[in-house]
Amino acid sequence: GNAGANPTTPRDSYERASASTTDGVWNVIQLGDSYSAGTGARDYYGAKKCYRSNNSWAKHYVAKLDELGAPAQLDDVFACSGAVARNLYAENQELYSKTHRESDLLGRTATEWYAWGVQACRDGLTDDDVIASADVRLRGGIGGRFIDAKVDCNYQLELQASDHADQLAQADEVVLTIGGNDLGFADVVIHCFALPWDNLTWDPVNLPGGACQDRVQRAERQIADPESAAAASILGAFRDLKSRMNSNSRITWLTYPYLDLGTYVHGPSDVDCDANYNPSYCYRVGEQLRALQDQGDQFQKRLARLLNNEGGPQIDLFKRTKSVFAGHEPDGSRFRQNDDGWLWEFPNVTTSTDEFYHPKNLGTRPWGRALARQRSARRVDQRRRRVGVRQRQPGDADPSLVGSF
């Protein structure tokens, strides 16, 4: 791994010709956060704590492309649960740590103990794109030999884009979700659903939604400010990514599903705000969160337009995510749950709390297949334009969908 990579945007890199489509197979690489990794869809593999799933929407995406007669393969997955935009190009994502201890009554030299520590950390690597650092500490030294040693192993992920430039240069398409964690959506979920009523921050006059409302407002401020930290990080990530791809490649950036049906109203634990709404101490979480996520979609649209105007590989924004999941979002109420939900919601018992408010395989499958249908239509349309094929006929793909995503 290259922890010291610096983001660059060399314009001449946009002029590289594609070498990846000569075999007729559409080569795809997936980057991004937990929604890309497939957290919640189970059947995990690879780097520990990344929750990469064999049921991710990208897996279903390439499978559906094949089914539609457009051969495709998912070459690499570097997405990881918890990733922020800077983890693509500027900052290694922290994954986990582990401590090892060992004693040797005969003693070992510092060099021997260091070699032991490095090997112990290497033995804990869980995937090719995980890197480790070893901090070895010694005790009980006599005559240059030590009888006790401890090593703290810190595991990080390679930079998703910058450390995989060779793979990206050969890709026809990079697909990803990114930006949700930059806007603090993990905090929103924690304070609006997992810990929905924090009395320490509850202000019945100015902040009836407590910590939940506070986190929603923080995200709104980031979205509204064109120079926010979130905007800067996301723009930096995409500029770096584009610099590493060939000029004919595509980037597909997906929006997120709604995190609530829109019906959830919350208040103090002894009040049923669904039945007895009072704006002094009840907060319409579902409505406010959906409004925030609509703003998030517009935020993505603004950034994608800005990036596309800069030239180089173009970004297609897949805007149909929310319609794919319509009716299948969680119900945040403590009195109900959506029995037709496609995301894990409280109080379902799952293998990890990291899965809460992430799509099950029930959701990733239609999500990936919907993306494939649009990508396939776009590729057909592009081929027609290149060879001057006839004008659109009845039964052809809807042009309002082709190219717009």
Short mmCIF file of C-alpha atoms in Angstrom, two decimals:
data_model
loop_
_atom_site.label_atom_id
_atom_site.label_comp_id
_atom_site.label_asym_id
_atom_site.label_seq_id
_atom_site.Cartn_x
_atom_site.Cartn_y
_atom_site.Cartn_z
CA GLY A 1 0.00 0.00 0.00
CA ASN A 2 1.01 3.58 -0.50
CA ALA A 3 -0.10 5.55 2.53
CA GLY A 4 1.61 8.68 1.29
CA ALA A 5 -0.09 8.99 -2.08
CA ASN A 6 -0.78 12.54 -3.20
CA PRO A 7 -3.84 13.36 -5.32
CA THR A 8 -3.05 14.65 -8.78
CA THR A 9 -5.11 15.42 -11.85
CA PRO A 10 -2.73 15.18 -14.83
CA ARG A 11 -4.77 16.32 -17.83
CA ASP A 12 -2.79 14.16 -20.27
CA SER A 13 -3.99 11.04 -18.49
CA TYR A 14 -7.42 11.72 -19.99
CA GLU A 15 -5.97 11.04 -23.45
CA ARG A 16 -5.15 7.38 -22.81
CA ALA A 17 -6.99 5.08 -25.17
CA SER A 18 -9.01 2.23 -23.73
CA ALA A 19 -7.39 -1.19 -23.95
CA SER A 20 -10.00 -3.04 -21.94
CA THR A 21 -12.82 -3.47 -24.46
CA THR A 22 -10.86 -5.34 -27.10
CA ASP A 23 -12.29 -8.66 -25.89
CA GLY A 24 -15.85 -7.35 -25.97
CA VAL A 25 -16.26 -7.66 -22.20
CA TRP A 26 -17.29 -4.60 -20.18
CA ASN A 27 -14.83 -4.45 -17.26
CA VAL A 28 -16.16 -2.96 -14.03
CA ILE A 29 -14.45 -1.89 -10.79
CA GLN A 30 -16.39 -1.01 -7.66
CA LEU A 31 -15.27 1.58 -5.12
CA GLY A 32 -17.07 3.35 -2.31
CA ASP A 33 -18.72 2.89 1.06
CA SER A 34 -20.88 0.28 2.79
CA TYR A 35 -23.74 0.63 0.30
CA SER A 36 -21.30 -0.36 -2.46
CA ALA A 37 -19.54 -3.07 -0.49
CA GLY A 38 -22.87 -4.80 0.07
CA THR A 39 -23.05 -4.44 3.83
CA GLY A 40 -26.33 -6.04 4.87
CA ALA A 41 -26.53 -8.41 1.90
CA ARG A 42 -24.56 -11.13 3.73
CA ASP A 43 -22.19 -13.78 2.27
CA TYR A 44 -19.18 -11.60 3.12
CA TYR A 45 -15.61 -12.06 1.96
CA GLY A 46 -12.30 -10.22 1.92
CA ALA A 47 -11.01 -7.47 4.16
CA LYS A 48 -12.23 -7.69 7.75
CA LYS A 49 -14.70 -4.93 8.73
CA CYS A 50 -15.32 -3.98 5.07
CA TYR A 51 -18.37 -6.27 4.80
CA ARG A 52 -17.91 -6.92 1.09
CA SER A 53 -20.71 -9.13 -0.09
CA ASN A 54 -21.11 -11.60 -2.91
CA ASN A 55 -24.65 -10.23 -3.10
CA SER A 56 -23.71 -6.57 -3.64
CA TRP A 57 -25.62 -4.58 -6.25
CA ALA A 58 -22.48 -4.53 -8.44
CA LYS A 59 -22.51 -8.35 -8.58
CA HIS A 60 -26.16 -8.27 -9.66
CA TYR A 61 -25.35 -5.45 -12.09
CA VAL A 62 -22.80 -7.38 -14.13
CA ALA A 63 -24.91 -10.55 -13.98
CA LYS A 64 -27.89 -8.68 -15.45
CA LEU A 65 -25.71 -7.10 -18.15
CA ASP A 66 -24.65 -10.61 -19.18
CA GLU A 67 -28.30 -11.66 -19.21
CA LEU A 68 -29.09 -8.72 -21.50
CA GLY A 69 -26.42 -9.81 -23.96
CA ALA A 70 -23.82 -7.26 -22.89
CA PRO A 71 -20.92 -9.35 -21.48
CA ALA A 72 -19.49 -7.82 -18.32
CA GLN A 73 -17.33 -8.78 -15.39
CA LEU A 74 -16.61 -7.27 -11.99
CA ASP A 75 -12.82 -7.17 -12.00
CA ASP A 76 -12.19 -5.73 -8.53
CA VAL A 77 -14.07 -4.52 -5.46
CA PHE A 78 -12.28 -2.01 -3.23
CA ALA A 79 -15.40 -0.62 -1.52
CA CYS A 80 -15.47 -0.80 2.26
CA SER A 81 -18.00 -0.13 4.99
CA GLY A 82 -17.40 3.22 6.65
CA ALA A 83 -15.43 4.74 3.78
CA VAL A 84 -15.40 8.49 3.20
CA ALA A 85 -14.31 10.25 0.02
CA ARG A 86 -10.76 10.87 1.25
CA ASN A 87 -10.28 7.10 1.61
CA LEU A 88 -10.24 6.91 -2.18
CA TYR A 89 -7.20 9.10 -2.67
CA ALA A 90 -5.73 10.79 0.41
CA GLU A 91 -6.28 8.97 3.70
CA ASN A 92 -5.99 5.26 4.52
CA GLN A 93 -9.13 3.91 6.14
CA GLU A 94 -8.61 2.49 9.62
CA LEU A 95 -10.03 -1.03 9.85
CA TYR A 96 -9.06 -2.75 13.09
CA SER A 97 -6.19 -3.40 15.48
CA LYS A 98 -4.91 -6.39 17.37
CA THR A 99 -2.31 -6.93 20.10
CA HIS A 100 -0.04 -9.96 20.36
CA ARG A 101 2.13 -10.90 23.37
CA GLU A 102 4.83 -13.53 23.68
CA SER A 103 7.49 -14.59 26.18
CA ASP A 104 10.78 -16.43 25.70
CA LEU A 105 12.68 -17.31 28.87
CA LEU A 106 15.89 -17.68 26.86
CA GLY A 107 15.48 -14.14 25.57
CA ARG A 108 15.72 -12.71 22.08
CA THR A 109 17.44 -9.70 20.60
CA ALA A 110 15.49 -6.60 19.66
CA THR A 111 15.95 -7.49 15.98
CA GLU A 112 14.54 -10.99 16.53
CA TRP A 113 11.57 -9.63 18.45
CA TYR A 114 10.91 -7.05 15.76
CA ALA A 115 10.89 -9.77 13.09
CA TRP A 116 8.43 -11.75 15.24
CA GLY A 117 6.18 -8.70 15.58
CA VAL A 118 6.16 -7.95 11.85
CA GLN A 119 5.29 -11.56 11.05
CA ALA A 120 2.53 -11.62 13.66
CA CYS A 121 0.96 -8.58 12.02
CA ARG A 122 1.33 -10.03 8.53
CA ASP A 123 -0.42 -13.19 9.66
CA GLY A 124 -3.45 -11.05 10.50
CA LEU A 125 -3.88 -9.62 7.00
CA THR A 126 -7.33 -10.46 5.63
CA ASP A 127 -7.07 -9.33 2.00
CA ASP A 128 -4.62 -8.12 -0.62
CA ASP A 129 -5.60 -4.46 -0.19
CA VAL A 130 -5.09 -4.41 3.59
CA ILE A 131 -1.83 -3.06 4.98
CA ALA A 132 -0.42 -3.36 8.50
CA SER A 133 1.94 -1.44 10.76
CA ALA A 134 3.72 -3.02 13.72
CA ASP A 135 4.60 -1.27 17.00
CA VAL A 136 6.85 -3.65 18.98
CA ARG A 137 7.55 -3.05 22.66
CA LEU A 138 10.08 -5.03 24.73
CA ARG A 139 10.47 -5.79 28.43
CA GLY A 140 12.90 -7.64 30.69
CA GLY A 141 16.17 -6.77 28.94
CA ILE A 142 19.42 -8.31 30.17
CA GLY A 143 22.62 -8.17 28.14
CA GLY A 144 20.82 -7.10 24.98
CA ARG A 145 18.22 -9.87 25.19
CA PHE A 146 14.55 -9.49 26.14
CA ILE A 147 12.16 -12.09 27.51
CA ASP A 148 8.79 -10.37 26.90
CA ALA A 149 7.42 -8.59 23.85
CA LYS A 150 4.17 -7.01 22.77
CA VAL A 151 3.22 -5.88 19.29
CA ASP A 152 0.30 -3.65 18.43
CA CYS A 153 -0.84 -4.31 14.87
CA ASN A 154 -2.82 -1.57 13.15
CA TYR A 155 -4.63 -2.57 9.97
CA GLN A 156 -5.62 -0.09 7.28
CA LEU A 157 -7.03 -0.26 3.78
CA GLU A 158 -5.03 0.80 0.78
CA LEU A 159 -6.33 3.94 -0.91
CA GLN A 160 -9.24 2.70 -2.98
CA ALA A 161 -8.36 4.61 -6.13
CA SER A 162 -4.81 5.95 -5.85
CA ASP A 163 -3.26 2.62 -4.86
CA HIS A 164 -4.97 0.78 -7.74
CA ALA A 165 -4.07 2.98 -10.69
CA ASP A 166 -3.13 0.06 -12.96
CA GLN A 167 -6.53 -1.58 -12.54
CA LEU A 168 -8.39 1.69 -13.02
CA ALA A 169 -6.51 2.42 -16.25
CA GLN A 170 -7.93 -0.79 -17.71
CA ALA A 171 -11.52 -0.38 -16.50
CA ASP A 172 -14.45 0.45 -18.76
CA GLU A 173 -16.51 1.62 -15.82
CA VAL A 174 -16.12 2.45 -12.15
CA VAL A 175 -19.30 2.18 -10.08
CA LEU A 176 -19.73 3.54 -6.57
CA THR A 177 -21.72 5.14 -3.82
CA ILE A 178 -19.79 7.73 -1.83
CA GLY A 179 -20.53 10.87 0.16
CA GLY A 180 -23.06 9.63 2.71
CA ASN A 181 -20.46 9.27 5.43
CA ASP A 182 -18.93 12.63 4.52
CA LEU A 183 -22.32 14.22 5.22
CA GLY A 184 -22.63 12.40 8.54
CA PHE A 185 -25.41 9.96 7.66
CA ALA A 186 -24.01 7.36 10.05
CA ASP A 187 -24.56 9.85 12.87
CA VAL A 188 -28.05 10.57 11.57
CA VAL A 189 -28.95 6.87 11.73
CA ILE A 190 -27.50 6.51 15.23
CA HIS A 191 -29.31 9.51 16.70
CA CYS A 192 -32.56 9.25 14.73
CA PHE A 193 -33.05 5.49 15.00
CA ALA A 194 -30.54 3.66 17.22
CA LEU A 195 -30.51 6.31 19.97
CA PRO A 196 -33.42 8.44 18.80
CA TRP A 197 -34.01 10.53 21.91
CA ASP A 198 -30.99 12.05 23.58
CA ASN A 199 -32.24 14.11 26.53
CA LEU A 200 -28.82 15.71 26.92
CA THR A 201 -29.41 17.70 23.74
CA TRP A 202 -33.20 17.93 23.84
CA ASP A 203 -34.40 21.51 23.65
CA PRO A 204 -38.23 21.58 23.62
CA VAL A 205 -38.27 25.16 22.35
CA ASN A 206 -35.56 25.35 19.72
CA LEU A 207 -34.71 21.72 19.02
CA PRO A 208 -37.70 19.40 19.54
CA GLY A 209 -35.95 16.68 17.56
CA GLY A 210 -33.01 16.56 19.96
CA ALA A 211 -29.77 15.03 18.70
CA CYS A 212 -31.56 13.65 15.64
CA GLN A 213 -32.61 17.10 14.47
CA ASP A 214 -29.15 18.45 15.25
CA ARG A 215 -27.48 15.84 13.01
CA VAL A 216 -29.97 16.48 10.21
CA GLN A 217 -29.24 20.20 10.36
CA ARG A 218 -25.49 19.59 10.30
CA ALA A 219 -25.87 17.57 7.10
CA GLU A 220 -28.08 20.28 5.58
CA ARG A 221 -25.40 22.90 6.23
CA GLN A 222 -22.75 20.75 4.52
CA ILE A 223 -25.01 20.29 1.49
CA ALA A 224 -25.87 23.98 1.22
CA ASP A 225 -22.26 25.20 1.43
CA PRO A 226 -20.47 24.78 -1.93
CA GLU A 227 -17.14 24.98 -0.12
CA SER A 228 -17.99 22.56 2.69
CA ALA A 229 -15.51 19.92 3.80
CA ALA A 230 -17.78 17.24 2.32
CA ALA A 231 -17.91 18.93 -1.09
CA ALA A 232 -14.14 19.47 -1.14
CA SER A 233 -13.41 15.83 -0.24
CA ILE A 234 -15.84 14.42 -2.79
CA LEU A 235 -14.57 16.66 -5.57
CA GLY A 236 -11.00 15.73 -4.70
CA ALA A 237 -11.82 12.03 -4.82
CA PHE A 238 -13.48 12.20 -8.23
CA ARG A 239 -10.77 14.39 -9.73
CA ASP A 240 -8.14 11.93 -8.61
CA LEU A 241 -10.20 9.00 -9.89
CA LYS A 242 -10.74 10.61 -13.30
CA SER A 243 -7.01 11.25 -13.64
CA ARG A 244 -6.34 7.52 -13.39
CA MET A 245 -8.90 6.34 -15.94
CA ASN A 246 -8.83 6.29 -19.73
CA SER A 247 -10.76 8.87 -21.70
CA ASN A 248 -13.46 6.46 -22.90
CA SER A 249 -14.30 5.07 -19.48
CA ARG A 250 -17.41 5.90 -17.49
CA ILE A 251 -18.00 6.55 -13.81
CA THR A 252 -21.42 5.66 -12.42
CA TRP A 253 -22.28 7.35 -9.13
CA LEU A 254 -25.42 6.05 -7.47
CA THR A 255 -27.78 7.92 -5.17
CA TYR A 256 -28.95 6.32 -1.90
CA PRO A 257 -32.34 4.84 -0.95
CA TYR A 258 -34.54 6.67 1.53
CA LEU A 259 -33.92 5.56 5.12
CA ASP A 260 -37.56 5.86 6.18
CA LEU A 261 -41.01 5.44 4.67
CA GLY A 262 -41.64 9.05 5.63
CA THR A 263 -44.14 8.25 8.39
CA TYR A 264 -41.94 8.08 11.48
CA VAL A 265 -42.67 10.70 14.14
CA HIS A 266 -40.65 10.58 17.34
CA GLY A 267 -40.91 12.01 20.83
CA PRO A 268 -40.16 11.19 24.49
CA SER A 269 -40.41 7.52 25.45
CA ASP A 270 -43.71 8.02 27.30
CA VAL A 271 -45.47 9.73 24.39
CA ASP A 272 -46.95 8.19 21.25
CA CYS A 273 -46.31 11.04 18.80
CA ASP A 274 -48.04 9.17 15.99
CA ALA A 275 -51.33 9.45 17.85
CA ASN A 276 -50.67 12.65 19.81
CA TYR A 277 -48.44 14.92 17.75
CA ASN A 278 -47.19 18.03 19.50
CA PRO A 279 -44.51 20.16 17.77
CA SER A 280 -43.08 21.16 21.13
CA TYR A 281 -41.66 17.72 21.76
CA CYS A 282 -42.42 15.60 18.68
CA TYR A 283 -40.25 15.56 15.55
CA ARG A 284 -41.28 14.28 12.11
CA VAL A 285 -38.13 12.22 11.54
CA GLY A 286 -39.37 10.46 8.41
CA GLU A 287 -40.40 13.63 6.59
CA GLN A 288 -37.29 15.56 7.58
CA LEU A 289 -34.95 12.74 6.67
CA ARG A 290 -36.50 12.21 3.25
CA ALA A 291 -36.26 15.95 2.59
CA LEU A 292 -32.59 15.83 3.61
CA GLN A 293 -31.94 12.92 1.26
CA ASP A 294 -33.65 14.76 -1.60
CA GLN A 295 -31.23 17.60 -0.94
CA GLY A 296 -28.44 15.03 -0.98
CA ASP A 297 -29.47 13.90 -4.47
CA GLN A 298 -29.33 17.50 -5.68
CA PHE A 299 -25.92 17.85 -4.01
CA GLN A 300 -24.65 14.87 -6.01
CA LYS A 301 -26.18 16.27 -9.20
CA ARG A 302 -24.43 19.63 -8.69
CA LEU A 303 -21.04 18.04 -8.07
CA ALA A 304 -21.39 15.61 -11.00
CA ARG A 305 -22.23 18.48 -13.37
CA LEU A 306 -19.24 20.49 -12.14
CA LEU A 307 -16.90 17.53 -12.60
CA ASN A 308 -18.23 16.68 -16.06
CA ASN A 309 -17.70 20.27 -17.20
CA GLU A 310 -14.01 19.84 -16.37
CA GLY A 311 -13.63 17.22 -19.10
CA GLY A 312 -12.16 13.74 -18.94
CA PRO A 313 -14.11 10.58 -18.10
CA GLN A 314 -17.74 11.48 -17.56
CA ILE A 315 -19.87 10.73 -14.50
CA ASP A 316 -23.32 9.22 -14.94
CA LEU A 317 -25.50 9.86 -11.91
CA PHE A 318 -27.96 7.00 -11.35
CA LYS A 319 -30.93 8.85 -9.91
CA ARG A 320 -33.50 6.03 -9.83
CA THR A 321 -32.37 4.43 -6.55
CA LYS A 322 -35.23 5.86 -4.51
CA SER A 323 -37.86 4.73 -7.02
CA VAL A 324 -36.36 1.21 -7.03
CA PHE A 325 -36.73 1.02 -3.24
CA ALA A 326 -40.12 2.79 -3.09
CA GLY A 327 -42.36 1.17 -0.48
CA HIS A 328 -39.54 -1.01 0.82
CA GLU A 329 -37.81 1.52 3.11
CA PRO A 330 -37.61 1.02 6.90
CA ASP A 331 -40.33 2.18 9.27
CA GLY A 332 -38.52 3.99 12.07
CA SER A 333 -41.40 3.82 14.54
CA ARG A 334 -40.84 1.77 17.69
CA PHE A 335 -44.42 0.56 17.30
CA ARG A 336 -44.08 -0.82 13.75
CA GLN A 337 -41.76 -2.18 11.13
CA ASN A 338 -42.10 -2.55 7.36
CA ASP A 339 -42.75 -6.24 6.71
CA ASP A 340 -41.97 -5.61 3.04
CA GLY A 341 -38.73 -3.78 3.82
CA TRP A 342 -35.54 -4.29 1.86
CA LEU A 343 -33.24 -2.70 4.46
CA TRP A 344 -32.36 -4.04 7.90
CA GLU A 345 -34.18 -2.01 10.53
CA PHE A 346 -34.48 -2.06 14.30
CA PRO A 347 -35.22 -4.26 16.14
CA ASN A 348 -34.16 -7.02 13.71
CA VAL A 349 -31.39 -9.19 15.13
CA THR A 350 -28.56 -9.41 12.60
CA THR A 351 -24.97 -10.57 12.68
CA SER A 352 -23.69 -7.03 13.22
CA THR A 353 -25.02 -3.61 14.11
CA ASP A 354 -23.10 -2.42 11.02
CA GLU A 355 -25.89 -3.98 8.94
CA PHE A 356 -28.67 -1.79 10.32
CA TYR A 357 -30.20 0.50 7.68
CA HIS A 358 -28.35 -1.24 4.86
CA PRO A 359 -29.98 -3.20 2.01
CA LYS A 360 -30.57 -6.91 2.24
CA ASN A 361 -30.04 -9.05 -0.86
CA LEU A 362 -33.76 -8.38 -1.46
CA GLY A 363 -32.76 -4.78 -2.15
CA THR A 364 -29.34 -5.07 -3.79
CA ARG A 365 -30.66 -7.38 -6.51
CA PRO A 366 -33.33 -5.07 -8.00
CA TRP A 367 -30.98 -2.11 -7.49
CA GLY A 368 -28.20 -3.68 -9.56
CA ARG A 369 -30.59 -4.99 -12.19
CA ALA A 370 -32.21 -1.57 -12.64
CA LEU A 371 -28.76 -0.04 -13.17
CA ALA A 372 -27.93 -2.74 -15.73
CA ARG A 373 -31.05 -2.07 -17.76
CA GLN A 374 -30.16 1.61 -18.02
CA ARG A 375 -26.49 0.96 -18.77
CA SER A 376 -27.41 -1.57 -21.46
CA ALA A 377 -29.81 0.92 -23.07
CA ARG A 378 -27.13 3.60 -22.99
CA ARG A 379 -24.55 1.34 -24.65
CA VAL A 380 -27.01 0.44 -27.42
CA ASP A 381 -27.75 4.12 -27.96
CA GLN A 382 -24.04 4.98 -28.14
CA ARG A 383 -23.38 2.23 -30.69
CA ARG A 384 -26.25 3.51 -32.83
CA ARG A 385 -24.88 7.03 -32.80
CA ARG A 386 -21.39 5.81 -33.77
CA VAL A 387 -22.55 3.83 -36.82
CA GLY A 388 -25.49 6.04 -37.80
CA VAL A 389 -28.19 3.46 -37.18
CA ARG A 390 -31.87 4.31 -37.81
CA GLN A 391 -33.86 6.68 -35.66
CA ARG A 392 -35.66 5.44 -32.56
CA GLN A 393 -38.54 3.11 -33.33
CA PRO A 394 -41.53 1.93 -31.23
CA GLY A 395 -40.32 -0.48 -28.58
CA ASP A 396 -36.86 1.10 -28.31
CA ALA A 397 -35.50 2.22 -24.92
CA ASP A 398 -37.07 5.40 -23.59
CA PRO A 399 -34.70 8.28 -24.48
CA SER A 400 -35.63 10.06 -21.26
CA LEU A 401 -33.80 7.28 -19.44
CA VAL A 402 -30.95 6.62 -21.85
CA GLY A 403 -27.94 8.69 -20.88
CA SER A 404 -29.64 10.53 -18.06
CA PHE A 405 -29.65 7.78 -15.43
#
